[in-house]
Coordinates of C-alpha atoms in Angstrom, one line a residue:
M6 CA 2.5 31.2 7.7
Q7 CA 2.4 27.9 5.9
A8 CA 3.9 29.5 2.8
A9 CA 6.6 31.1 4.9
I10 CA 7.6 27.7 6.3
I11 CA 8.0 26.2 2.7
K12 CA 9.9 29.3 1.6
D13 CA 12.3 29.0 4.5
I14 CA 12.9 25.3 3.7
Q15 CA 13.5 26.2 0.1
L16 CA 16.3 28.6 1.0
L17 CA 18.5 25.5 1.0
T18 CA 17.6 24.8 -2.6
N19 CA 20.4 23.4 -4.8
P20 CA 20.6 20.8 -7.6
I21 CA 22.1 18.1 -5.3
L22 CA 19.2 18.5 -2.8
D23 CA 16.8 18.5 -5.7
Y24 CA 17.8 15.0 -6.8
F25 CA 18.1 13.8 -3.2
F26 CA 14.6 14.8 -2.3
I27 CA 13.1 13.6 -5.5
G28 CA 14.6 10.2 -4.8
I29 CA 13.3 10.3 -1.2
T30 CA 9.8 11.3 -2.3
M31 CA 9.8 8.4 -4.8
M32 CA 10.5 6.0 -1.9
G33 CA 7.4 7.4 -0.2
S34 CA 5.1 6.6 -3.1
S35 CA 2.4 4.0 -2.7
F36 CA 4.0 1.9 -5.5
F37 CA 7.2 1.5 -3.5
Y38 CA 5.4 0.4 -0.4
F39 CA 3.1 -2.0 -2.3
L40 CA 6.2 -4.0 -3.2
A41 CA 6.2 -4.9 0.5
L42 CA 2.9 -6.9 0.1
P43 CA 4.3 -9.6 -2.3
L44 CA 7.7 -9.5 -0.6
F45 CA 6.3 -10.4 2.8
Y46 CA 3.4 -12.5 1.4
W47 CA 5.7 -14.7 -0.8
C48 CA 9.0 -14.6 1.1
I49 CA 8.8 -13.6 4.8
D50 CA 5.4 -13.9 6.6
K51 CA 2.3 -14.6 4.6
R52 CA -0.2 -13.4 7.2
F53 CA 1.7 -10.2 8.0
G54 CA 2.0 -9.6 4.2
L55 CA -1.7 -9.6 3.9
K56 CA -2.2 -7.5 7.0
L57 CA 0.4 -4.9 5.8
G58 CA -1.3 -4.7 2.4
L59 CA -4.8 -4.3 3.8
V60 CA -3.6 -1.6 6.2
L61 CA -1.9 0.3 3.4
L62 CA -5.0 -0.1 1.1
S63 CA -7.3 1.1 3.9
S64 CA -5.0 4.1 4.5
I65 CA -5.1 5.0 0.8
Y66 CA -8.8 4.7 0.8
V67 CA -9.2 7.1 3.7
N68 CA -6.6 9.5 2.1
T69 CA -8.6 9.5 -1.2
V70 CA -11.9 10.2 0.5
I71 CA -10.6 13.0 2.6
K72 CA -8.8 14.6 -0.3
N73 CA -12.0 14.6 -2.5
V74 CA -14.1 15.9 0.4
T75 CA -11.8 18.7 1.5
M76 CA -10.5 19.6 -2.0
V77 CA -7.6 21.7 -0.7
Q78 CA -5.5 23.1 -3.5
R79 CA -1.7 22.5 -3.6
P80 CA 0.9 25.2 -3.2
I81 CA 1.9 24.7 -6.8
G82 CA 1.8 28.1 -8.5
Y83 CA 1.7 30.0 -5.2
P84 CA 3.8 33.2 -5.4
G85 CA 7.3 32.6 -4.1
I86 CA 7.0 28.9 -3.8
R87 CA 9.1 26.7 -6.2
S88 CA 7.4 23.5 -7.1
I89 CA 9.3 20.7 -8.9
F90 CA 8.7 17.0 -9.6
T91 CA 5.0 17.9 -9.8
Q92 CA 4.2 14.6 -11.5
S93 CA 4.3 13.1 -8.0
A94 CA 1.5 15.5 -6.9
G95 CA -1.7 14.3 -8.4
G96 CA -5.1 15.3 -7.0
Y97 CA -5.8 17.5 -4.1
S98 CA -3.4 18.5 -1.3
F99 CA -4.8 17.5 2.1
P100 CA -3.7 15.1 3.5
S101 CA -0.3 14.2 2.1
G102 CA -0.5 10.7 0.7
H103 CA 3.2 10.3 0.8
A104 CA 3.5 11.3 4.5
Q105 CA 0.4 9.1 5.3
G106 CA 1.6 6.1 3.4
T107 CA 5.1 6.2 4.9
T108 CA 3.7 6.6 8.4
T109 CA 1.2 3.7 7.8
F110 CA 3.9 1.4 6.5
W111 CA 6.5 2.1 9.2
G112 CA 3.9 2.3 11.9
T113 CA 2.7 -1.2 11.1
M114 CA 6.3 -2.4 10.8
M115 CA 7.1 -1.0 14.2
F116 CA 4.2 -2.8 15.8
K117 CA 5.3 -6.0 14.2
Y118 CA 9.1 -5.6 14.8
N119 CA 9.5 -3.8 18.1
K120 CA 13.2 -3.2 17.7
K121 CA 15.3 -0.1 18.0
I122 CA 16.6 -0.4 14.4
T123 CA 13.0 -0.5 13.0
K124 CA 12.0 2.5 15.0
I125 CA 15.1 4.5 13.9
L126 CA 14.5 3.5 10.2
G127 CA 10.8 4.3 10.5
V128 CA 11.1 7.7 12.1
T129 CA 13.9 8.7 9.7
A130 CA 11.8 7.7 6.7
I131 CA 8.8 9.5 7.9
I132 CA 10.7 12.7 8.5
L133 CA 12.6 12.6 5.2
V134 CA 9.6 11.8 3.1
S135 CA 7.5 14.5 4.8
L136 CA 10.3 17.1 4.4
S137 CA 10.7 16.1 0.8
R138 CA 7.1 17.1 0.1
L139 CA 7.7 20.6 1.5
Y140 CA 11.1 21.0 -0.2
L141 CA 9.6 20.1 -3.5
G142 CA 6.8 22.6 -3.0
V143 CA 3.9 20.2 -3.6
H144 CA 2.3 20.1 -0.1
W145 CA 1.4 22.5 2.7
P146 CA 2.8 21.8 6.2
V147 CA -0.8 21.1 7.5
D148 CA -1.0 18.3 4.8
I149 CA 2.0 16.6 6.3
V150 CA 0.8 16.8 9.9
G151 CA -2.7 15.6 8.8
G152 CA -1.3 12.7 6.9
I153 CA 0.9 11.6 9.8
L154 CA -2.0 11.8 12.3
I155 CA -4.5 10.0 10.1
A156 CA -2.0 7.3 9.4
L157 CA -1.4 6.8 13.2
L158 CA -5.1 6.5 13.7
V159 CA -5.4 3.9 10.8
V160 CA -2.5 1.9 12.3
I161 CA -3.9 1.9 15.8
V162 CA -7.4 0.8 14.6
A163 CA -5.8 -1.9 12.4
E164 CA -3.9 -3.2 15.4
L165 CA -7.0 -3.3 17.6
V166 CA -9.0 -5.1 14.9
D167 CA -6.1 -7.6 14.3
S168 CA -5.9 -8.3 18.1
I169 CA -9.6 -9.0 18.2
I170 CA -9.4 -11.4 15.2
I171 CA -6.4 -13.3 16.8
E172 CA -8.1 -13.6 20.1
S173 CA -11.4 -14.7 18.6
K174 CA -12.3 -18.4 19.0
Y175 CA -15.0 -18.4 16.4
D176 CA -14.1 -20.3 13.3
T177 CA -15.9 -18.7 10.4
K178 CA -16.7 -20.9 7.4
L179 CA -14.8 -20.3 4.2
V180 CA -17.9 -19.3 2.2
Y181 CA -18.7 -16.5 4.7
K182 CA -15.1 -15.2 4.6
I183 CA -15.3 -15.0 0.8
I184 CA -18.7 -13.2 1.0
L185 CA -17.3 -10.7 3.5
S186 CA -14.2 -10.2 1.3
L187 CA -16.5 -9.2 -1.5
I188 CA -19.2 -7.2 0.3
V189 CA -17.0 -5.0 2.5
P190 CA -14.8 -3.6 -0.3
L191 CA -17.8 -3.3 -2.6
G192 CA -19.6 -1.4 0.1
L193 CA -16.7 1.0 0.5
I194 CA -16.6 1.6 -3.2
I195 CA -20.3 2.3 -3.3
L196 CA -20.0 4.7 -0.4
F197 CA -17.2 6.7 -2.0
P198 CA -16.9 5.7 -5.7
Y199 CA -13.7 7.6 -6.5
N200 CA -11.5 6.2 -9.3
E201 CA -8.7 5.0 -7.0
N202 CA -11.1 3.3 -4.6
F203 CA -12.3 0.9 -7.4
E204 CA -8.7 -0.2 -7.9
Y205 CA -7.5 -0.5 -4.4
M206 CA -10.6 -2.0 -2.8
A207 CA -10.7 -4.6 -5.6
L208 CA -7.1 -5.4 -5.0
A209 CA -7.9 -5.8 -1.3
S210 CA -10.9 -8.1 -2.1
G211 CA -9.0 -10.3 -4.5
T212 CA -5.9 -10.7 -2.2
T213 CA -8.1 -11.5 0.8
I214 CA -10.2 -14.1 -1.0
G215 CA -7.1 -15.8 -2.3
Y216 CA -5.6 -15.8 1.2
F217 CA -8.6 -17.5 2.7
I218 CA -8.7 -20.1 -0.1
D219 CA -5.1 -20.8 0.3
D220 CA -5.3 -21.0 4.1
H221 CA -8.2 -23.5 3.8
Y222 CA -6.9 -25.8 1.1
F223 CA -3.2 -25.4 0.4
K224 CA -1.4 -23.6 3.2
F225 CA 1.6 -22.5 1.2
T226 CA 4.7 -21.7 3.1
V227 CA 7.3 -19.0 2.4
N228 CA 10.5 -20.9 3.2
N229 CA 13.2 -21.0 0.6
T230 CA 16.8 -20.0 -0.1
I231 CA 17.8 -16.4 -0.8
K232 CA 18.2 -17.4 -4.5
G233 CA 14.7 -19.0 -4.5
Q234 CA 13.2 -15.9 -2.8
I235 CA 14.6 -13.6 -5.5
A236 CA 13.3 -15.9 -8.2
K237 CA 9.8 -15.8 -6.6
L238 CA 9.8 -12.0 -6.6
I239 CA 11.1 -11.7 -10.2
I240 CA 8.6 -14.2 -11.5
G241 CA 5.7 -13.2 -9.4
L242 CA 6.0 -9.4 -10.0
S243 CA 6.7 -9.8 -13.7
I244 CA 3.5 -11.8 -14.2
F245 CA 1.5 -9.4 -11.9
A246 CA 2.6 -6.6 -14.2
V247 CA 1.7 -8.6 -17.3
I248 CA -1.8 -9.4 -15.9
L249 CA -2.5 -5.7 -15.3
I250 CA -1.1 -4.6 -18.7
V251 CA -2.8 -7.3 -20.8
L252 CA -6.2 -6.8 -19.0
K253 CA -5.9 -3.1 -19.5
Y254 CA -5.8 -3.6 -23.3
L255 CA -8.4 -6.3 -23.3
M256 CA -11.0 -4.6 -21.2
P257 CA -12.7 -1.1 -21.5
Y258 CA -10.9 1.5 -19.5
T259 CA -13.7 2.2 -16.9
D260 CA -13.8 2.2 -13.1
I261 CA -15.6 -1.2 -13.0
F262 CA -13.2 -2.9 -15.3
N263 CA -10.2 -1.3 -13.6
G264 CA -11.5 -2.7 -10.4
L265 CA -11.8 -6.2 -12.1
R266 CA -8.2 -6.0 -13.3
Y267 CA -6.9 -5.3 -9.8
F268 CA -9.2 -8.0 -8.3
V269 CA -7.5 -10.5 -10.6
G270 CA -4.2 -9.1 -9.6
G271 CA -5.0 -9.6 -6.0
L272 CA -5.9 -13.2 -6.6
W273 CA -2.6 -13.7 -8.4
I274 CA -0.7 -12.3 -5.4
S275 CA -2.4 -14.4 -2.8
I276 CA -3.1 -17.7 -4.5
G277 CA -2.0 -17.8 -8.2
A278 CA 1.7 -17.0 -7.6
P279 CA 2.1 -19.3 -4.5
F280 CA 0.5 -22.1 -6.6
L281 CA 3.0 -21.5 -9.4
F282 CA 5.9 -21.3 -7.0
N283 CA 4.9 -24.7 -5.6
K284 CA 4.8 -26.2 -9.1
L285 CA 8.2 -24.7 -9.8
K286 CA 9.5 -26.0 -6.4
L287 CA 10.1 -22.5 -5.2
N288 CA 7.7 -23.0 -2.2
K289 CA 7.9 -25.7 0.4
K290 CA 4.4 -27.0 0.9
L291 CA 3.2 -28.2 4.3
L292 CA 2.3 -31.9 4.4

């Protein structure tokens, strides 16, 4: 039945729709949504930028674990199913990372911005990205449903945890916050030491530690003109890319060193870049 659903969707196949759904599926990649972390952190809402990044990283962690546990094969090569743009389909099939990532991102956005336009954009994005994975023949329908449901669970849990943190009156010392930011991601890596988990949990650790240090000592703000915000994104993202590339060539290509690269990248996002922006007068610092 699942194969029949994909084949029915692919009855609409034509070159224009091929390019359209390839574009849509690229917008549902984790790379695209990770651009939201520095965008919000540097330019819109620092705390929400951290939260959005951590929720996305948590969702990817869960997705990676489930894929490697279930080991469901993709429909690529299945008789009668046309699979294109297969470079977007690494690893196992269930659950769909694109559907899960898109739902995680827009679900978190809808909680934050409870507006009609956000809901319309979110639901539209989830539907289109999910449909693109079936049209391209790289996922089964159950992968899509599973990805969406898992994402909704991740978002709900994240909102509950966030509300508990906001309502908590206990002021944890900086040193304990840093220790937790190291221990929790490290524990998750040890629990399921898959390649991607080294990178994404290290990124979460570095970003969180930098956020706590900034919040304690510097309290950088995000306010600036549109021109200044664009400058921050260009400078910040360019240096972030350089850091990852340079460290990749300087360090052995192993899981541990890949994790270290992303840890440094996380520190850059949360404290290195804001510090540079302040020196360049691209950030207005609180007195």
